[in-house]
Coordinates of C-alpha atoms in Angstrom, one line a residue:
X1 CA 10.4 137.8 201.9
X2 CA 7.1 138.0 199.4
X3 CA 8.6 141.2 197.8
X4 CA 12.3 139.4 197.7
X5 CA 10.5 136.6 195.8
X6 CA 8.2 138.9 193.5
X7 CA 11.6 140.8 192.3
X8 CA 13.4 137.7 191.8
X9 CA 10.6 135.9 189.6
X10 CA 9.8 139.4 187.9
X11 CA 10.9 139.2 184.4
X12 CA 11.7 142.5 183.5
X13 CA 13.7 142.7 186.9
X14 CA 15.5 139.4 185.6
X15 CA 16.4 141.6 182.3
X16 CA 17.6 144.0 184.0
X17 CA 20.2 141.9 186.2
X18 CA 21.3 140.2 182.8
X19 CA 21.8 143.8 181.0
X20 CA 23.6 145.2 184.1
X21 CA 26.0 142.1 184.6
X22 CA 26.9 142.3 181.1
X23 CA 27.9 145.9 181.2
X24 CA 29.8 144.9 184.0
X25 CA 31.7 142.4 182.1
X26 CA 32.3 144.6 179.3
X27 CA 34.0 147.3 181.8
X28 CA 36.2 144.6 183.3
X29 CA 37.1 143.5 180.0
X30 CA 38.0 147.1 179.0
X31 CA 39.5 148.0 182.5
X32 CA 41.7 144.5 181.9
X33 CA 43.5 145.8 179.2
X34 CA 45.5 148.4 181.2
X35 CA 46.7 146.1 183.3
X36 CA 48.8 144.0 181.2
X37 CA 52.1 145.4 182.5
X38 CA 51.3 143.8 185.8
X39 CA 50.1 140.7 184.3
X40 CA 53.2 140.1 183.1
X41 CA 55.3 141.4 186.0
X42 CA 53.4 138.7 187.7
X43 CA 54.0 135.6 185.1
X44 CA 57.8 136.5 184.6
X45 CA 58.4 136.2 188.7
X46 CA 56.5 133.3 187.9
X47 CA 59.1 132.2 185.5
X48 CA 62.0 133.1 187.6
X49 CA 60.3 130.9 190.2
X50 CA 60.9 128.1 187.5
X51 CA 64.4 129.3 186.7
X52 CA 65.3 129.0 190.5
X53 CA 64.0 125.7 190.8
X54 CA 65.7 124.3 187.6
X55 CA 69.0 125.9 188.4
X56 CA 68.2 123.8 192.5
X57 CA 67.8 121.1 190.6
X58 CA 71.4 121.4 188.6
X59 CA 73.4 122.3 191.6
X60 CA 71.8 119.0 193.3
X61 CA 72.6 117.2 190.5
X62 CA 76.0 118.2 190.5
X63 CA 76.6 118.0 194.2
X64 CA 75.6 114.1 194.4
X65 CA 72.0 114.4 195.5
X66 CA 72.6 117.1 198.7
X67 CA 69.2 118.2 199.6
X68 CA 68.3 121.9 199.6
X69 CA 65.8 124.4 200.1
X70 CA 62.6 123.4 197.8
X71 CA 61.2 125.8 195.6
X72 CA 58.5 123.4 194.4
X73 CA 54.8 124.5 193.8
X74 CA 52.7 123.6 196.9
X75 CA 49.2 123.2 197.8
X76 CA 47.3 123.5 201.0
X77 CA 44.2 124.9 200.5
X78 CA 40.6 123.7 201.0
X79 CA 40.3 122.0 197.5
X80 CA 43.3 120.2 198.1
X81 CA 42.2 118.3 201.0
X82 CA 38.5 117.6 199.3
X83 CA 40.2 116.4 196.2
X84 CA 42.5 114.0 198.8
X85 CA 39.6 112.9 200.9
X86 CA 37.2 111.8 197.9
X87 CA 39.8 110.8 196.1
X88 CA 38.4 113.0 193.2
X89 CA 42.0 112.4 190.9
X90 CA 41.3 108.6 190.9
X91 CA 37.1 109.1 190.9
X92 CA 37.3 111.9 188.1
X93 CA 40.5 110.5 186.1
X94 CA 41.5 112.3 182.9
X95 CA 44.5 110.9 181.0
X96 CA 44.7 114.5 179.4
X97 CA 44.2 116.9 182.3
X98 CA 47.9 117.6 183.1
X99 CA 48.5 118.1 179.9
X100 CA 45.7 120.8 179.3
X101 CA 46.7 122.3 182.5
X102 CA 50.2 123.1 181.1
X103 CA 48.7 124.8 177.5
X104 CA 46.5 126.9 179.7
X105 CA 49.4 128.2 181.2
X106 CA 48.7 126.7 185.0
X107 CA 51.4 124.8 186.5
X108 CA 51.7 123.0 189.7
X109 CA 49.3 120.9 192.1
X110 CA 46.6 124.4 192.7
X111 CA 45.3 124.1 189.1
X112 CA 44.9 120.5 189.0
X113 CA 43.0 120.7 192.3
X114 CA 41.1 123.0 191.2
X115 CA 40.3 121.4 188.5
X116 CA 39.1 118.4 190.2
X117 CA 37.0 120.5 193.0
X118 CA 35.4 122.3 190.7
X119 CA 34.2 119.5 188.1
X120 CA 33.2 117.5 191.4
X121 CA 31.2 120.5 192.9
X122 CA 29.4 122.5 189.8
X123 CA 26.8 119.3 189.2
X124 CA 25.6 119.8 192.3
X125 CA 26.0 123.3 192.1
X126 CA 24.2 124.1 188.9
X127 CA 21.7 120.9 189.6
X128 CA 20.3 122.2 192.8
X129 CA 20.3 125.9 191.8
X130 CA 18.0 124.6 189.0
X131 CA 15.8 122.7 191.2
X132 CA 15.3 125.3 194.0
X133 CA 14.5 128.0 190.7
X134 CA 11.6 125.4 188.9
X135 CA 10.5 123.3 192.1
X136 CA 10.6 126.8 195.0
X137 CA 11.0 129.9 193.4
X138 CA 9.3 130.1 190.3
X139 CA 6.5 127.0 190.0
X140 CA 5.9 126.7 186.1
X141 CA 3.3 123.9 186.3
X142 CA 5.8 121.5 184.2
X143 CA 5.3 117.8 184.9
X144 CA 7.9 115.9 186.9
X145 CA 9.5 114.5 184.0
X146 CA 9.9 117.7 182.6
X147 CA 11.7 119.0 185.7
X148 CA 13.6 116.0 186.2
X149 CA 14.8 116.4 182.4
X150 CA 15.8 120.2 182.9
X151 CA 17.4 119.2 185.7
X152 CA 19.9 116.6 184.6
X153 CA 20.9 118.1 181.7
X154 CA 21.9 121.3 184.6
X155 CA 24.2 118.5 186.1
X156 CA 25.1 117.7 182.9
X157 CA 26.3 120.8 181.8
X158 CA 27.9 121.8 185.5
X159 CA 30.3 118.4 185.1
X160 CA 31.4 119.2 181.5
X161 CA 31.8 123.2 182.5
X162 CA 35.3 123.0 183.6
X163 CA 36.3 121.5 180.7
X164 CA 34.7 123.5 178.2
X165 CA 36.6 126.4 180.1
X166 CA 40.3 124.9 180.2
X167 CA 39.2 124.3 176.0
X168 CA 38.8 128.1 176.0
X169 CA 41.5 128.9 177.9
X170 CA 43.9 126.7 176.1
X171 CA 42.3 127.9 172.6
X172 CA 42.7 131.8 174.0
X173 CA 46.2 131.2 174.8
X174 CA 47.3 129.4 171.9
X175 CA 45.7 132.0 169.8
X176 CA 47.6 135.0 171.7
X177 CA 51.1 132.8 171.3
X178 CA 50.5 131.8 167.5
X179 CA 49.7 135.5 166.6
X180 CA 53.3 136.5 167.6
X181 CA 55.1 133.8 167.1
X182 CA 56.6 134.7 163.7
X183 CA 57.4 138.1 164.8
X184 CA 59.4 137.1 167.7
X185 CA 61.3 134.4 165.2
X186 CA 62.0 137.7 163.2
X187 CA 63.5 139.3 165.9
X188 CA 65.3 135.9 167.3
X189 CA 66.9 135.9 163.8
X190 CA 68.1 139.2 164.0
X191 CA 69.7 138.4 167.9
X192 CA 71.4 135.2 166.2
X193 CA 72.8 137.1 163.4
X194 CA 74.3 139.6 165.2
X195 CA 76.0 137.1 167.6
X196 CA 74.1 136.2 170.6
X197 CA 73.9 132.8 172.1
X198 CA 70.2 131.2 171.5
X199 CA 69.9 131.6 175.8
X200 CA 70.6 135.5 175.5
X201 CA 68.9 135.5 172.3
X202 CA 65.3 133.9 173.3
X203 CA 65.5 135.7 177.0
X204 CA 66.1 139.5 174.3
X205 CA 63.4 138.1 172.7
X206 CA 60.8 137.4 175.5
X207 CA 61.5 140.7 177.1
X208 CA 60.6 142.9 174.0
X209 CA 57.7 140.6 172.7
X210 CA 55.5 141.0 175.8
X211 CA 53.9 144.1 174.7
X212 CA 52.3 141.9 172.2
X213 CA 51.7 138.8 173.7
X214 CA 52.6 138.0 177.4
X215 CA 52.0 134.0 176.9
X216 CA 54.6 134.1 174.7
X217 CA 56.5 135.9 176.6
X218 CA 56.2 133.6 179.5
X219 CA 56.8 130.7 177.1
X220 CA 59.8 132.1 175.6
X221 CA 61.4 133.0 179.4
X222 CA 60.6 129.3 180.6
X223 CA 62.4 128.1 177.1
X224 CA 65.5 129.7 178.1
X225 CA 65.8 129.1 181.8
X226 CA 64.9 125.2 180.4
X227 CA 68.2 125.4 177.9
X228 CA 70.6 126.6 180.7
X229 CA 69.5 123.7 183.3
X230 CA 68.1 121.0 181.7
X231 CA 70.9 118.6 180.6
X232 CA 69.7 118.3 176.7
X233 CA 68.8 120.8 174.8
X234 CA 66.3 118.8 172.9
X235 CA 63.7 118.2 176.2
X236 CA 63.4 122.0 176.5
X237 CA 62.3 122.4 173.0
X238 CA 59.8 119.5 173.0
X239 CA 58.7 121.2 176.3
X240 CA 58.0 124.6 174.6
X241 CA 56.1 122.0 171.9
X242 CA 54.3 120.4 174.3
X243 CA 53.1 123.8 176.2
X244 CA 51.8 125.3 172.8
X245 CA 50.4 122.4 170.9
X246 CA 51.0 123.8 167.4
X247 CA 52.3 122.8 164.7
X248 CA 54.2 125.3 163.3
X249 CA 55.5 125.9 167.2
X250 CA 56.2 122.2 166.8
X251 CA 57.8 122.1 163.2
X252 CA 60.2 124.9 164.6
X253 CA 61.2 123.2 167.7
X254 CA 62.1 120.1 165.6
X255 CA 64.4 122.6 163.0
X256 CA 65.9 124.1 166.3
X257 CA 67.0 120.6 167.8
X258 CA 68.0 119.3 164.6
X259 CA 70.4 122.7 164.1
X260 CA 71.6 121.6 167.1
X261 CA 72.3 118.1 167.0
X262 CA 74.0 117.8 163.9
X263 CA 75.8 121.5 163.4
X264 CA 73.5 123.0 160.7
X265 CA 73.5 127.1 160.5
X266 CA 70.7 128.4 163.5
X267 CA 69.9 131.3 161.6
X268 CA 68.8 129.4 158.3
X269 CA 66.8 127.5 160.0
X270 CA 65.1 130.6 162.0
X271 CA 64.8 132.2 158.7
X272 CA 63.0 129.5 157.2
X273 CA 60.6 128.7 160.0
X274 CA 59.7 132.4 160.6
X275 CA 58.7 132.1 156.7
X276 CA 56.6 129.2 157.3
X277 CA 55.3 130.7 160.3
X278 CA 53.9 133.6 158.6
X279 CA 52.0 131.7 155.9
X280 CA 50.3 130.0 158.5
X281 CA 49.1 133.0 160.3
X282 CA 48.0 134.7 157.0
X283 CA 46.2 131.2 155.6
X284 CA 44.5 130.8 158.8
X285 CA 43.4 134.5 158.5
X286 CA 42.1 133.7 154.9
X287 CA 40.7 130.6 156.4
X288 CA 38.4 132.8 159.0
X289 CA 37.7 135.9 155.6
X290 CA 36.4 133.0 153.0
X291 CA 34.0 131.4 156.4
X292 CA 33.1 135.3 157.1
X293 CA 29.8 135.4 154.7
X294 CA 28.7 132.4 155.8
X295 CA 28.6 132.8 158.8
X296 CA 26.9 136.6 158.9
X297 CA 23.7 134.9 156.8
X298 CA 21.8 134.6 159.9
X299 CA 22.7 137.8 161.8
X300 CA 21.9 139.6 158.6
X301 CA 18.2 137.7 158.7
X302 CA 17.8 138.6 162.0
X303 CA 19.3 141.9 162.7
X304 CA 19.7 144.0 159.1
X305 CA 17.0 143.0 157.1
X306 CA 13.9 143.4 160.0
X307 CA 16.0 147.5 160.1
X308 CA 16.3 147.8 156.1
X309 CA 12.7 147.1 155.4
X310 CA 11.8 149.7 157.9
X311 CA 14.2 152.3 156.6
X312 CA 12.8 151.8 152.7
X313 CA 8.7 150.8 154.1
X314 CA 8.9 153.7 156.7
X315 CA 8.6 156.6 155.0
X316 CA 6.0 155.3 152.1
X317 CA 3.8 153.3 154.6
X318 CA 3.7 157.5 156.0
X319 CA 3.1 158.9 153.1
X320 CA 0.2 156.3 152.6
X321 CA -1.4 157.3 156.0
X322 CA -1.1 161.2 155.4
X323 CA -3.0 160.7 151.9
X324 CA -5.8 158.7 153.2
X325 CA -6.3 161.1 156.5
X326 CA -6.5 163.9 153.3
X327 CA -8.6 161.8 151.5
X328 CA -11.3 160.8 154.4
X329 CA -11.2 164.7 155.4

């Protein structure tokens, strides 16, 4: 147990766990993208699932209200019944946490329970994990206030942690979607054009843009199983709106409903929108090129200057040493 303690509160052995767990991250990150083929194998039976259930829905509909077999998400795992029995949805409330949810590309009750688990749990999580390292493992001689300090913000940052990674999620997926987006209008143009419904057009569309972005993908195949079941045309668009959170996602869904409320050409308004589209992606690329010197000030500081000056000093500062050894001998 004393050696178990003297590895743990060793420094360099601390270093050494950091360095390795990152090289394990990078390999998973590498190994991940190879498996993006099943990724999206995965979300697209995902998406049928949705299909299935909307087209339920449309058969009850039309049948008077005859019940059938339920394809709706379920959950009935641990976190589920926690969430139930603290009542953590009324305790931890969040007008906005469905809604996040659905741009991060979960749906159903799982996510949201998990959600809730998870921002109930990682206070107490990070907090005690804290206090056993300060208070047990590795006495620093801080004073109680100190400790107490440390402490709360640990419980601080493990109830804000969930959030902080839906707002990457959300910002990662968004990201991945907007990048494609006006070269799958490009290609939705093209399907129009040539005569294809917007249904057989979008699902075309959704099946050749997943090599380039699978959210998009995913989005695009929920879009059109949403046109063929919903009963106006309009809610699936503002769905697709809604998922994304953009505004040029947005601006295009409102052309798209408008072409089809009042009869104006689909593939003028595609046209113009994929224009639109690609301005935006190239401003917000010049956007992220004009803040690029500003923000490589510091890591120059830091990490290129400290190298330069050794680089030019080096050699002279060698030359100077050789010189005085001649000198003194």
């Amino acid at each position: 147990m004393n050696g178990f303690m003297h590895f743990i509160t060793d420094g360099q052995n601390l270093l050494s766990i950091g360095v390795g767990i990152a090289v394990f991250a990078a390999v998973l990150t590498t190994l991940s993208s190879f498996t993006g083929g099943a990724t999206l194998g995965k979300r697209m039976q995902a998406v049928a699932e949705r299909r299935e259930e909307l087209r339920r829905k449309s058969r009850q509909a039309m049948s008077g209200g005859a019940a059938g077999p339920s394809l709706r998400h379920s959950d009935e795992s641990f976190k589920k019944r926690v969430v139930e029995r603290l009542n953590l949805s009324k305790l931890l409330e969040d007008p906005k946490v469905a809604e996040n949810m659905i741009q991060a590309g979960w749906r159903g009750p799982k996510p949201l329970n998990t959600f809730y688990f998870f921002r109930f749990a990682m206070p107490f999580v990070l907090g005690g994990i804290v206090s056993f390292y300060l208070l047990v493992i590795n006495d620093f001689g801080q004073p109680p206030t100190m400790i107490l300090a440390i402490c709360g913000a640990a419980v601080a940052a493990g109830f804000y942690a969930p959030n902080i990674y839906v707002s990457n999620r959300i910002a990662q997926r968004r990201q991945s979607i907007v990048a494609a987006f006006p070269d799958s209008l490009d290609l939705l143009l093209i399907c129009v054009e040539s005569g294809m419904s917007i249904e057989a057009a979008i699902q075309k569309v959704s099946q050749e843009i997943g090599s380039q972005s699978i959210e998009l993908a995913e989005e695009l195949s929920l879009l059109s199983a949403e046109l063929s079941y919903l009963p106006e045309r309009r809610m699936a668009y503002d769905g697709m709106a809604r998922r994304t959170n953009h505004p040029g996602i947005k601006a295009v869904a409102t052309a798209m409903t408008q072409a089809e409320t009042y009869g104006t050409p689909l593939g003028s308004a595609l046209r113009v929108m994929a224009k639109e589209n690609r301005d935006l992606r190239l401003s917000a690329a010049e956007k992220k090129a004009s803040a690029l010197p500003a923000q490589l000030t510091v890591p120059m500081i830091l990490f290129f200057l400290p190298v330069l000056f050794v680089v030019i000093l080096g050699p002279a500062l060698i030359n100077i040493q050789d010189m005085m050894k001649n000198g003194g001998g």
